[in-house]
The first five atom37 places (N, CA, C, CB, O) and aatype in JSON, in Angstrom:
{
  "aatype": [5, 19, 5, 10, 19, 6, 15, 7, 7, 7, 10, 19, 5, 14, 7, 0, 15, 10, 1, 10, 15, 4, 0, 0, 13, 7, 19, 15, 13, 15, 9, 2, 15, 12, 15, 17, 18, 1, 5, 16, 14, 7, 15, 5, 1, 6, 13, 19, 0, 1, 9, 3, 15, 7, 3, 2, 16, 18, 18, 0, 6, 15, 19, 11, 7, 1, 13, 16, 9, 15, 1, 3, 15, 0, 11, 15, 16, 19, 13, 10, 5, 12, 2, 2, 19, 11, 14, 6, 3, 0, 0, 19, 18, 18, 4, 8, 10, 19, 6, 1, 19, 10, 0, 9, 8, 3, 18, 2, 18, 17, 7, 5, 7, 16, 5, 19, 16, 19, 5, 15],
  "atom_mask": [
    [1, 1, 1, 1, 1],
    [1, 1, 1, 1, 1],
    [1, 1, 1, 1, 1],
    [1, 1, 1, 1, 1],
    [1, 1, 1, 1, 1],
    [1, 1, 1, 1, 1],
    [1, 1, 1, 1, 1],
    [1, 1, 1, 0, 1],
    [1, 1, 1, 0, 1],
    [1, 1, 1, 0, 1],
    [1, 1, 1, 1, 1],
    [1, 1, 1, 1, 1],
    [1, 1, 1, 1, 1],
    [1, 1, 1, 1, 1],
    [1, 1, 1, 0, 1],
    [1, 1, 1, 1, 1],
    [1, 1, 1, 1, 1],
    [1, 1, 1, 1, 1],
    [1, 1, 1, 1, 1],
    [1, 1, 1, 1, 1],
    [1, 1, 1, 1, 1],
    [1, 1, 1, 1, 1],
    [1, 1, 1, 1, 1],
    [1, 1, 1, 1, 1],
    [1, 1, 1, 1, 1],
    [1, 1, 1, 0, 1],
    [1, 1, 1, 1, 1],
    [1, 1, 1, 1, 1],
    [1, 1, 1, 1, 1],
    [1, 1, 1, 1, 1],
    [1, 1, 1, 1, 1],
    [1, 1, 1, 1, 1],
    [1, 1, 1, 1, 1],
    [1, 1, 1, 1, 1],
    [1, 1, 1, 1, 1],
    [1, 1, 1, 1, 1],
    [1, 1, 1, 1, 1],
    [1, 1, 1, 1, 1],
    [1, 1, 1, 1, 1],
    [1, 1, 1, 1, 1],
    [1, 1, 1, 1, 1],
    [1, 1, 1, 0, 1],
    [1, 1, 1, 1, 1],
    [1, 1, 1, 1, 1],
    [1, 1, 1, 1, 1],
    [1, 1, 1, 1, 1],
    [1, 1, 1, 1, 1],
    [1, 1, 1, 1, 1],
    [1, 1, 1, 1, 1],
    [1, 1, 1, 1, 1],
    [1, 1, 1, 1, 1],
    [1, 1, 1, 1, 1],
    [1, 1, 1, 1, 1],
    [1, 1, 1, 0, 1],
    [1, 1, 1, 1, 1],
    [1, 1, 1, 1, 1],
    [1, 1, 1, 1, 1],
    [1, 1, 1, 1, 1],
    [1, 1, 1, 1, 1],
    [1, 1, 1, 1, 1],
    [1, 1, 1, 1, 1],
    [1, 1, 1, 1, 1],
    [1, 1, 1, 1, 1],
    [1, 1, 1, 1, 1],
    [1, 1, 1, 0, 1],
    [1, 1, 1, 1, 1],
    [1, 1, 1, 1, 1],
    [1, 1, 1, 1, 1],
    [1, 1, 1, 1, 1],
    [1, 1, 1, 1, 1],
    [1, 1, 1, 1, 1],
    [1, 1, 1, 1, 1],
    [1, 1, 1, 1, 1],
    [1, 1, 1, 1, 1],
    [1, 1, 1, 1, 1],
    [1, 1, 1, 1, 1],
    [1, 1, 1, 1, 1],
    [1, 1, 1, 1, 1],
    [1, 1, 1, 1, 1],
    [1, 1, 1, 1, 1],
    [1, 1, 1, 1, 1],
    [1, 1, 1, 1, 1],
    [1, 1, 1, 1, 1],
    [1, 1, 1, 1, 1],
    [1, 1, 1, 1, 1],
    [1, 1, 1, 1, 1],
    [1, 1, 1, 1, 1],
    [1, 1, 1, 1, 1],
    [1, 1, 1, 1, 1],
    [1, 1, 1, 1, 1],
    [1, 1, 1, 1, 1],
    [1, 1, 1, 1, 1],
    [1, 1, 1, 1, 1],
    [1, 1, 1, 1, 1],
    [1, 1, 1, 1, 1],
    [1, 1, 1, 1, 1],
    [1, 1, 1, 1, 1],
    [1, 1, 1, 1, 1],
    [1, 1, 1, 1, 1],
    [1, 1, 1, 1, 1],
    [1, 1, 1, 1, 1],
    [1, 1, 1, 1, 1],
    [1, 1, 1, 1, 1],
    [1, 1, 1, 1, 1],
    [1, 1, 1, 1, 1],
    [1, 1, 1, 1, 1],
    [1, 1, 1, 1, 1],
    [1, 1, 1, 1, 1],
    [1, 1, 1, 1, 1],
    [1, 1, 1, 1, 1],
    [1, 1, 1, 0, 1],
    [1, 1, 1, 1, 1],
    [1, 1, 1, 0, 1],
    [1, 1, 1, 1, 1],
    [1, 1, 1, 1, 1],
    [1, 1, 1, 1, 1],
    [1, 1, 1, 1, 1],
    [1, 1, 1, 1, 1],
    [1, 1, 1, 1, 1],
    [1, 1, 1, 1, 1]
  ],
  "atom_positions": [
    [[59.0, 66.45, 0.64], [58.11, 65.6, 0.23], [58.22, 65.16, -1.17], [56.95, 66.12, 0.47], [58.32, 66.0, -2.07]],
    [[58.2, 63.86, -1.43], [58.22, 63.4, -2.66], [57.01, 63.59, -3.68], [58.48, 62.17, -2.48], [55.83, 63.48, -3.33]],
    [[57.36, 63.84, -4.85], [56.03, 63.99, -5.92], [56.56, 63.16, -7.15], [55.61, 65.82, -6.47], [57.73, 63.3, -7.52]],
    [[55.78, 62.36, -7.71], [55.93, 61.44, -8.89], [55.27, 61.81, -9.64], [55.72, 60.19, -8.83], [54.12, 62.01, -9.27]],
    [[55.62, 62.1, -11.03], [55.02, 63.18, -12.21], [55.05, 62.22, -13.34], [56.03, 64.73, -12.58], [56.11, 62.11, -13.97]],
    [[53.87, 61.4, -13.72], [53.7, 60.42, -14.95], [53.57, 61.09, -15.95], [52.63, 59.5, -14.97], [53.03, 62.19, -15.85]],
    [[54.01, 60.62, -17.21], [53.48, 61.19, -18.03], [53.49, 60.14, -19.4], [54.14, 62.51, -18.07], [53.89, 58.99, -19.19]],
    [[53.11, 60.45, -20.6], [53.08, 59.34, -22.09], [51.89, 58.44, -22.33], [0.0, 0.0, 0.0], [51.82, 57.76, -23.35]],
    [[50.8, 58.43, -21.26], [49.59, 57.33, -21.31], [48.76, 58.2, -22.77], [0.0, 0.0, 0.0], [48.97, 59.3, -23.28]],
    [[47.9, 57.23, -23.04], [47.25, 57.49, -23.88], [46.93, 56.58, -24.99], [0.0, 0.0, 0.0], [47.22, 55.41, -24.74]],
    [[46.49, 56.76, -26.02], [45.21, 55.66, -26.88], [46.57, 55.0, -27.56], [43.65, 56.59, -28.36], [47.55, 55.72, -27.76]],
    [[46.59, 53.66, -27.89], [47.68, 52.86, -28.8], [46.72, 52.13, -29.23], [49.0, 52.03, -28.16], [45.77, 51.82, -28.51]],
    [[46.85, 51.71, -30.55], [46.65, 50.35, -31.06], [47.2, 49.15, -30.67], [46.9, 50.35, -32.12], [48.34, 48.98, -30.26]],
    [[46.09, 48.1, -30.86], [46.88, 46.74, -30.41], [48.36, 46.53, -30.93], [46.07, 45.44, -30.96], [48.59, 47.4, -31.78]],
    [[49.18, 45.92, -30.79], [50.53, 45.66, -31.51], [51.27, 47.02, -31.72], [0.0, 0.0, 0.0], [52.31, 46.88, -32.36]],
    [[50.98, 48.3, -31.35], [51.81, 49.19, -31.21], [52.42, 49.13, -29.92], [51.28, 50.31, -31.47], [52.14, 48.36, -29.0]],
    [[53.62, 50.37, -29.99], [54.42, 50.66, -28.7], [54.05, 52.16, -27.91], [56.06, 50.66, -29.15], [53.57, 53.14, -28.47]],
    [[54.32, 52.07, -26.76], [53.49, 53.51, -25.68], [54.96, 53.37, -25.01], [51.59, 53.16, -24.27], [55.54, 52.31, -24.82]],
    [[55.47, 54.76, -24.68], [56.41, 54.72, -23.67], [55.75, 56.14, -22.36], [58.17, 55.04, -24.56], [55.35, 57.3, -22.52]],
    [[55.94, 55.22, -21.14], [55.45, 56.12, -20.12], [56.98, 56.64, -19.19], [54.17, 55.19, -19.11], [58.13, 56.23, -19.35]],
    [[56.62, 57.33, -18.52], [57.76, 58.09, -18.03], [57.25, 58.43, -16.67], [58.18, 59.39, -18.94], [56.07, 58.72, -16.44]],
    [[58.16, 58.37, -15.82], [57.82, 58.76, -14.5], [59.0, 59.5, -13.86], [57.42, 57.54, -13.68], [60.03, 58.85, -13.67]],
    [[58.94, 61.07, -13.44], [59.8, 61.84, -12.93], [59.87, 62.11, -11.35], [59.62, 62.9, -13.59], [59.26, 63.13, -11.01]],
    [[60.38, 61.52, -10.51], [60.57, 61.99, -9.21], [61.46, 63.13, -8.7], [60.91, 61.01, -8.64], [62.68, 63.16, -8.84]],
    [[60.66, 64.14, -8.04], [61.03, 65.58, -7.22], [60.44, 65.24, -5.91], [60.29, 67.16, -7.88], [59.45, 64.64, -5.49]],
    [[62.06, 66.22, -5.19], [61.99, 66.21, -3.84], [62.23, 64.8, -2.78], [0.0, 0.0, 0.0], [61.66, 64.61, -1.7]],
    [[63.37, 63.81, -3.52], [63.98, 62.8, -2.99], [65.11, 63.09, -2.37], [64.17, 61.93, -3.8], [66.15, 63.44, -2.93]],
    [[64.89, 62.94, -0.84], [66.11, 63.53, -0.23], [67.06, 62.45, 0.58], [65.62, 64.69, 0.78], [68.08, 62.8, 1.16]],
    [[66.59, 61.07, 0.55], [67.64, 60.06, 0.78], [67.69, 58.99, -0.82], [67.13, 59.07, 2.39], [67.62, 59.34, -2.0]],
    [[67.79, 58.12, -0.43], [68.22, 57.34, -1.43], [66.86, 56.57, -2.27], [69.26, 56.31, -0.73], [65.81, 56.5, -1.63]],
    [[66.87, 56.19, -3.23], [65.71, 55.71, -4.01], [66.18, 53.94, -4.09], [65.57, 56.66, -5.73], [67.2, 53.48, -4.6]],
    [[65.13, 53.26, -3.45], [65.56, 52.36, -3.09], [64.77, 51.32, -4.49], [65.29, 52.22, -1.45], [65.33, 50.36, -5.02]],
    [[63.57, 51.78, -4.79], [63.29, 51.04, -6.04], [62.22, 51.95, -6.76], [62.75, 49.46, -5.76], [61.54, 52.67, -6.03]],
    [[62.01, 51.98, -7.98], [60.91, 52.38, -8.75], [60.05, 51.43, -9.27], [61.29, 53.05, -9.72], [60.53, 50.3, -9.28]],
    [[58.97, 51.52, -9.68], [58.1, 50.32, -9.93], [56.6, 51.09, -10.9], [57.62, 49.5, -8.12], [56.11, 52.22, -10.8]],
    [[56.28, 50.09, -11.67], [55.1, 50.98, -12.32], [54.07, 49.68, -11.95], [55.29, 51.54, -14.32], [54.4, 48.5, -12.05]],
    [[52.57, 50.22, -11.42], [51.41, 48.82, -11.28], [50.66, 49.41, -12.29], [50.37, 48.45, -9.64], [51.13, 50.23, -13.08]],
    [[49.41, 48.98, -12.3], [48.63, 49.13, -12.67], [47.39, 48.68, -12.24], [48.92, 48.98, -13.43], [47.26, 47.72, -11.47]],
    [[46.25, 49.49, -12.8], [44.72, 49.04, -12.42], [43.71, 49.41, -13.28], [44.25, 49.58, -11.13], [43.7, 50.38, -14.04]],
    [[42.76, 48.47, -13.08], [41.42, 48.77, -14.07], [40.31, 48.82, -13.34], [41.11, 47.71, -15.18], [40.52, 48.31, -12.24]],
    [[39.06, 49.27, -13.49], [38.01, 49.54, -12.78], [37.75, 48.28, -11.78], [36.89, 49.87, -13.73], [37.63, 47.15, -12.26]],
    [[37.67, 48.46, -10.6], [36.67, 46.79, -9.84], [37.73, 45.95, -10.06], [0.0, 0.0, 0.0], [37.46, 44.77, -10.26]],
    [[39.22, 46.38, -10.06], [40.22, 45.07, -9.85], [40.89, 45.81, -8.97], [41.19, 44.36, -11.15], [40.65, 46.97, -8.62]],
    [[41.95, 44.94, -8.54], [43.14, 45.46, -7.72], [44.15, 45.87, -8.79], [43.78, 44.31, -6.66], [44.11, 45.64, -10.0]],
    [[45.27, 46.7, -7.9], [46.45, 47.48, -8.67], [47.3, 46.21, -8.74], [47.27, 48.94, -7.81], [47.24, 45.31, -7.9]],
    [[48.01, 46.21, -9.71], [48.56, 44.85, -9.87], [50.44, 45.36, -10.45], [47.36, 43.79, -11.29], [50.65, 46.3, -11.21]],
    [[51.29, 44.67, -9.98], [52.61, 45.17, -10.38], [52.99, 44.68, -11.75], [53.67, 44.74, -9.38], [52.65, 43.6, -12.22]],
    [[53.68, 45.55, -12.3], [53.98, 45.23, -13.66], [55.6, 45.36, -14.13], [53.08, 46.19, -14.51], [56.06, 44.71, -15.07]],
    [[56.38, 46.31, -13.33], [57.8, 46.06, -13.53], [58.15, 46.93, -12.04], [58.54, 46.7, -15.22], [57.52, 47.64, -11.27]],
    [[59.33, 46.5, -12.15], [60.3, 46.78, -11.02], [61.67, 47.2, -11.4], [60.44, 45.61, -10.19], [62.31, 46.39, -12.08]],
    [[62.36, 48.58, -11.0], [63.78, 48.36, -11.28], [64.65, 48.86, -9.8], [64.22, 49.34, -12.76], [64.41, 49.99, -9.38]],
    [[65.45, 48.15, -9.18], [66.0, 48.44, -8.0], [67.22, 49.49, -8.26], [66.42, 47.12, -7.32], [67.48, 50.05, -9.32]],
    [[68.03, 49.64, -6.77], [68.73, 50.43, -6.66], [70.11, 50.19, -7.5], [68.76, 50.57, -5.41], [71.01, 50.98, -7.79]],
    [[69.89, 48.64, -7.81], [71.23, 48.06, -8.27], [70.67, 47.79, -10.02], [0.0, 0.0, 0.0], [71.16, 46.86, -10.67]],
    [[70.15, 48.24, -10.32], [69.39, 48.47, -11.68], [69.1, 47.06, -12.22], [70.3, 49.39, -12.82], [69.29, 46.69, -13.38]],
    [[68.61, 46.3, -11.17], [67.95, 44.71, -11.28], [66.69, 44.93, -11.77], [67.79, 43.79, -9.82], [66.0, 45.82, -11.26]],
    [[66.22, 44.16, -12.79], [64.67, 44.65, -13.12], [64.17, 43.33, -12.97], [64.26, 45.41, -14.73], [64.76, 42.26, -13.09]],
    [[62.63, 43.65, -12.59], [61.74, 42.42, -12.47], [60.41, 42.91, -13.04], [61.57, 41.84, -10.9], [59.94, 44.04, -12.93]],
    [[59.88, 41.81, -13.7], [58.66, 41.85, -14.62], [57.14, 40.88, -14.0], [59.31, 41.13, -16.2], [57.14, 39.87, -13.29]],
    [[56.15, 41.51, -14.48], [55.04, 40.63, -14.13], [55.0, 39.53, -15.44], [53.54, 41.6, -13.91], [55.1, 39.88, -16.61]],
    [[54.84, 38.29, -15.04], [54.77, 37.37, -16.34], [54.04, 37.94, -17.7], [53.96, 36.05, -15.93], [54.5, 37.84, -18.83]],
    [[52.54, 38.69, -17.26], [52.08, 39.05, -18.42], [52.81, 39.88, -19.37], [51.06, 39.54, -18.2], [52.55, 39.79, -20.57]],
    [[53.8, 40.76, -18.9], [54.49, 41.52, -19.57], [56.12, 41.44, -20.06], [54.25, 42.44, -18.92], [56.82, 42.26, -20.65]],
    [[56.38, 40.17, -19.59], [57.64, 39.93, -19.62], [57.71, 39.58, -21.13], [58.1, 38.87, -18.57], [56.9, 38.87, -21.74]],
    [[59.25, 40.45, -21.84], [59.41, 40.04, -23.09], [58.55, 41.45, -23.77], [0.0, 0.0, 0.0], [59.18, 41.94, -24.7]],
    [[57.65, 41.93, -23.55], [57.2, 43.03, -24.26], [57.35, 44.79, -23.56], [55.67, 42.58, -24.47], [57.38, 45.84, -24.19]],
    [[57.42, 44.6, -22.16], [57.61, 45.59, -21.75], [59.14, 46.04, -20.94], [56.53, 45.64, -21.12], [59.55, 45.25, -20.09]],
    [[59.63, 46.82, -21.11], [61.18, 47.05, -20.6], [61.09, 48.42, -19.58], [62.39, 47.38, -22.11], [60.64, 49.48, -20.02]],
    [[61.61, 48.28, -18.03], [61.46, 49.15, -17.4], [63.22, 49.79, -17.5], [60.7, 48.65, -16.04], [64.11, 48.94, -17.56]],
    [[63.48, 50.82, -17.5], [64.63, 51.66, -17.33], [64.45, 52.74, -16.45], [65.06, 52.17, -18.54], [63.43, 52.82, -15.76]],
    [[65.59, 53.83, -16.37], [65.83, 54.81, -15.8], [67.06, 55.48, -16.38], [65.85, 54.52, -14.55], [68.06, 54.96, -16.87]],
    [[66.76, 56.74, -16.21], [67.85, 57.79, -16.85], [69.3, 57.89, -15.97], [67.11, 59.43, -16.87], [69.2, 57.58, -14.79]],
    [[70.44, 58.25, -16.38], [71.66, 58.35, -15.41], [71.23, 58.96, -14.15], [72.86, 59.21, -16.01], [71.74, 58.54, -13.11]],
    [[70.37, 59.88, -14.11], [70.49, 60.69, -12.72], [69.38, 59.44, -11.85], [69.73, 62.78, -12.84], [69.47, 59.36, -10.63]],
    [[68.74, 58.85, -12.34], [68.33, 58.01, -11.91], [67.07, 58.17, -10.9], [69.3, 57.53, -11.57], [66.55, 57.37, -10.13]],
    [[66.82, 59.45, -11.2], [65.28, 60.16, -10.8], [63.96, 60.06, -11.68], [65.47, 61.73, -10.73], [62.88, 60.58, -11.39]],
    [[64.25, 59.21, -12.94], [63.31, 59.31, -13.88], [63.0, 57.79, -14.56], [63.83, 60.39, -14.9], [63.88, 57.33, -15.28]],
    [[61.99, 57.14, -14.4], [61.9, 55.75, -14.72], [61.02, 55.73, -16.0], [61.28, 54.87, -13.49], [60.06, 56.5, -16.09]],
    [[61.31, 54.98, -16.88], [60.64, 54.64, -17.95], [59.91, 53.09, -18.0], [61.61, 54.84, -19.0], [60.36, 52.1, -17.43]],
    [[58.6, 53.15, -18.85], [58.52, 52.44, -19.01], [58.1, 51.68, -20.7], [58.09, 52.48, -18.05], [56.92, 51.61, -21.03]],
    [[58.82, 51.35, -21.29], [58.71, 50.91, -22.54], [57.48, 49.87, -22.91], [59.96, 50.36, -22.8], [57.71, 48.69, -22.68]],
    [[56.4, 50.17, -23.39], [55.62, 49.22, -23.81], [55.39, 48.73, -25.01], [54.77, 49.43, -23.5], [54.65, 49.41, -25.72]],
    [[55.8, 47.75, -25.43], [55.83, 47.28, -26.99], [54.52, 45.86, -27.12], [57.81, 46.58, -27.41], [54.03, 45.16, -26.24]],
    [[54.29, 45.89, -28.55], [53.42, 44.78, -28.78], [52.05, 44.9, -27.94], [54.2, 43.47, -28.42], [51.29, 43.95, -27.77]],
    [[51.82, 46.31, -27.4], [50.54, 46.13, -26.51], [49.29, 45.69, -26.83], [50.23, 47.14, -26.03], [48.66, 45.9, -27.87]],
    [[48.9, 44.86, -25.55], [47.63, 44.25, -26.03], [46.1, 44.75, -25.3], [47.87, 42.67, -25.77], [46.24, 45.34, -24.22]],
    [[45.2, 44.64, -25.6], [44.18, 45.11, -25.18], [43.95, 44.66, -23.68], [43.2, 44.79, -26.08], [43.02, 45.24, -23.11]],
    [[44.69, 43.69, -22.95], [44.21, 43.46, -21.41], [45.42, 44.6, -21.0], [44.36, 41.52, -20.6], [45.49, 44.84, -19.79]],
    [[46.22, 45.19, -21.73], [47.23, 46.35, -21.31], [46.73, 47.68, -20.72], [47.99, 46.76, -22.5], [47.42, 48.41, -20.0]],
    [[45.36, 47.93, -21.14], [44.82, 48.96, -20.69], [44.32, 48.99, -19.36], [43.97, 49.24, -21.44], [43.73, 48.04, -18.86]],
    [[44.56, 50.14, -18.72], [44.57, 50.36, -17.53], [44.93, 51.71, -17.03], [45.25, 49.51, -17.09], [45.43, 52.47, -17.85]],
    [[44.77, 52.12, -15.85], [45.92, 53.29, -15.56], [46.89, 52.9, -14.72], [45.42, 54.57, -14.92], [46.74, 52.17, -13.74]],
    [[48.13, 53.51, -15.22], [49.34, 52.87, -14.94], [49.96, 53.81, -13.69], [50.3, 52.78, -16.34], [50.12, 54.99, -13.99]],
    [[50.19, 53.54, -12.79], [50.89, 54.09, -11.45], [52.07, 53.97, -11.27], [50.48, 53.62, -10.34], [52.43, 52.8, -11.09]],
    [[53.17, 55.05, -11.25], [54.42, 54.64, -10.6], [54.8, 55.01, -9.19], [55.4, 55.08, -11.36], [54.52, 56.07, -8.62]],
    [[55.49, 54.0, -8.7], [55.63, 54.07, -7.23], [56.94, 54.05, -6.94], [54.97, 53.02, -6.48], [57.7, 53.4, -7.65]],
    [[57.4, 54.82, -5.81], [58.94, 55.11, -5.46], [58.94, 54.35, -4.0], [59.41, 56.98, -5.37], [57.93, 54.33, -3.28]],
    [[59.9, 53.88, -3.72], [60.34, 53.65, -2.44], [61.59, 54.33, -1.85], [60.5, 52.36, -2.37], [62.72, 54.01, -2.22]],
    [[61.37, 55.21, -1.0], [62.75, 55.82, -0.47], [63.28, 55.16, 0.68], [62.63, 57.27, -0.07], [62.53, 54.79, 1.57]],
    [[64.5, 54.99, 0.73], [64.95, 54.31, 1.84], [66.0, 55.46, 2.38], [65.59, 52.75, 1.47], [67.0, 55.96, 1.86]],
    [[65.27, 55.66, 3.77], [65.7, 56.72, 4.54], [66.95, 56.17, 5.64], [64.34, 57.34, 5.28], [66.58, 55.1, 6.14]],
    [[68.09, 56.53, 6.06], [69.2, 56.31, 6.54], [68.98, 54.96, 6.73], [69.58, 57.1, 7.62], [68.87, 54.57, 7.89]],
    [[68.9, 54.14, 5.79], [69.12, 52.59, 5.73], [68.02, 51.85, 6.81], [70.83, 52.19, 6.19], [68.15, 50.74, 7.32]],
    [[67.03, 52.71, 6.98], [66.1, 51.81, 8.21], [64.64, 51.71, 7.56], [65.94, 52.75, 9.97], [63.97, 50.69, 7.39]],
    [[64.28, 53.18, 7.19], [62.94, 53.13, 6.82], [62.6, 53.66, 5.57], [62.21, 53.72, 7.7], [62.9, 54.78, 5.14]],
    [[61.8, 52.59, 4.91], [61.01, 52.47, 3.39], [60.07, 53.33, 3.83], [60.34, 50.9, 2.75], [59.38, 53.15, 4.83]],
    [[60.0, 54.64, 2.81], [58.68, 54.99, 2.7], [58.27, 55.17, 1.21], [58.43, 56.22, 3.52], [59.06, 55.58, 0.35]],
    [[56.8, 54.77, 0.94], [56.16, 54.76, -0.6], [55.72, 55.94, -0.71], [54.96, 53.75, -0.98], [55.28, 56.74, 0.11]],
    [[55.89, 55.98, -1.84], [54.96, 57.38, -2.67], [54.26, 56.4, -4.25], [56.57, 59.22, -3.38], [54.47, 55.34, -4.83]],
    [[53.36, 57.61, -4.36], [52.37, 56.93, -5.94], [52.29, 58.33, -6.66], [50.27, 56.12, -5.62], [52.31, 59.46, -6.17]],
    [[52.21, 57.89, -8.01], [52.08, 58.95, -8.93], [50.6, 59.1, -8.95], [0.0, 0.0, 0.0], [50.09, 58.25, -8.22]],
    [[49.7, 59.88, -9.53], [48.71, 60.09, -9.86], [47.98, 59.25, -10.96], [48.83, 61.16, -10.02], [46.75, 59.28, -10.99]],
    [[48.62, 58.58, -11.8], [48.48, 57.77, -12.54], [48.53, 58.25, -13.89], [0.0, 0.0, 0.0], [48.63, 59.48, -13.94]],
    [[48.48, 57.47, -15.38], [48.37, 57.85, -16.46], [47.3, 56.75, -17.33], [49.78, 58.05, -16.91], [47.25, 55.52, -17.28]],
    [[46.8, 57.34, -17.82], [45.3, 56.53, -18.61], [46.31, 55.53, -19.56], [43.93, 57.92, -19.9], [47.29, 56.15, -19.97]],
    [[46.28, 54.43, -19.9], [46.44, 53.79, -21.25], [45.3, 53.02, -21.62], [47.62, 52.91, -21.31], [44.74, 52.23, -20.87]],
    [[44.86, 53.33, -23.2], [43.89, 52.88, -23.81], [44.02, 52.34, -24.78], [43.21, 53.5, -23.96], [44.5, 52.97, -25.72]],
    [[43.65, 50.97, -24.93], [44.31, 50.23, -26.09], [42.83, 49.67, -26.87], [45.52, 48.8, -25.46], [41.89, 49.0, -26.44]],
    [[43.12, 50.35, -28.32], [41.82, 50.28, -28.79], [42.47, 50.5, -30.32], [40.62, 51.45, -28.1], [43.51, 51.13, -30.53]],
    [[41.5, 49.74, -31.51], [41.75, 49.65, -32.77], [41.48, 50.97, -33.48], [41.04, 48.58, -33.27], [41.67, 51.07, -34.7]]
  ]
}
């Protein structure tokens, strides 16, 4: 069973930086992609950034140029470097992993979420 453990959330001032981490455990097959989503109360979870098996990266327009997704050499930990954080970035950030099994089935896993609060 895949487990995702997020860390790095907290209180940050507008304009400051924060780095989120998500470590994946128990992956038996290949990781197709790892992503970050975020959600605020009363809103749907929204896509933030993704890195795929080829290390291609994708970003929501709202974070382009400010956030950077990357992963470690073992490709089991993904990071989200958040620069020039804005009040509208405040949310619970969730790590998402797609495990590709036998090149046929994709299984989705979510972390428990980490809170990012932006406050002066």
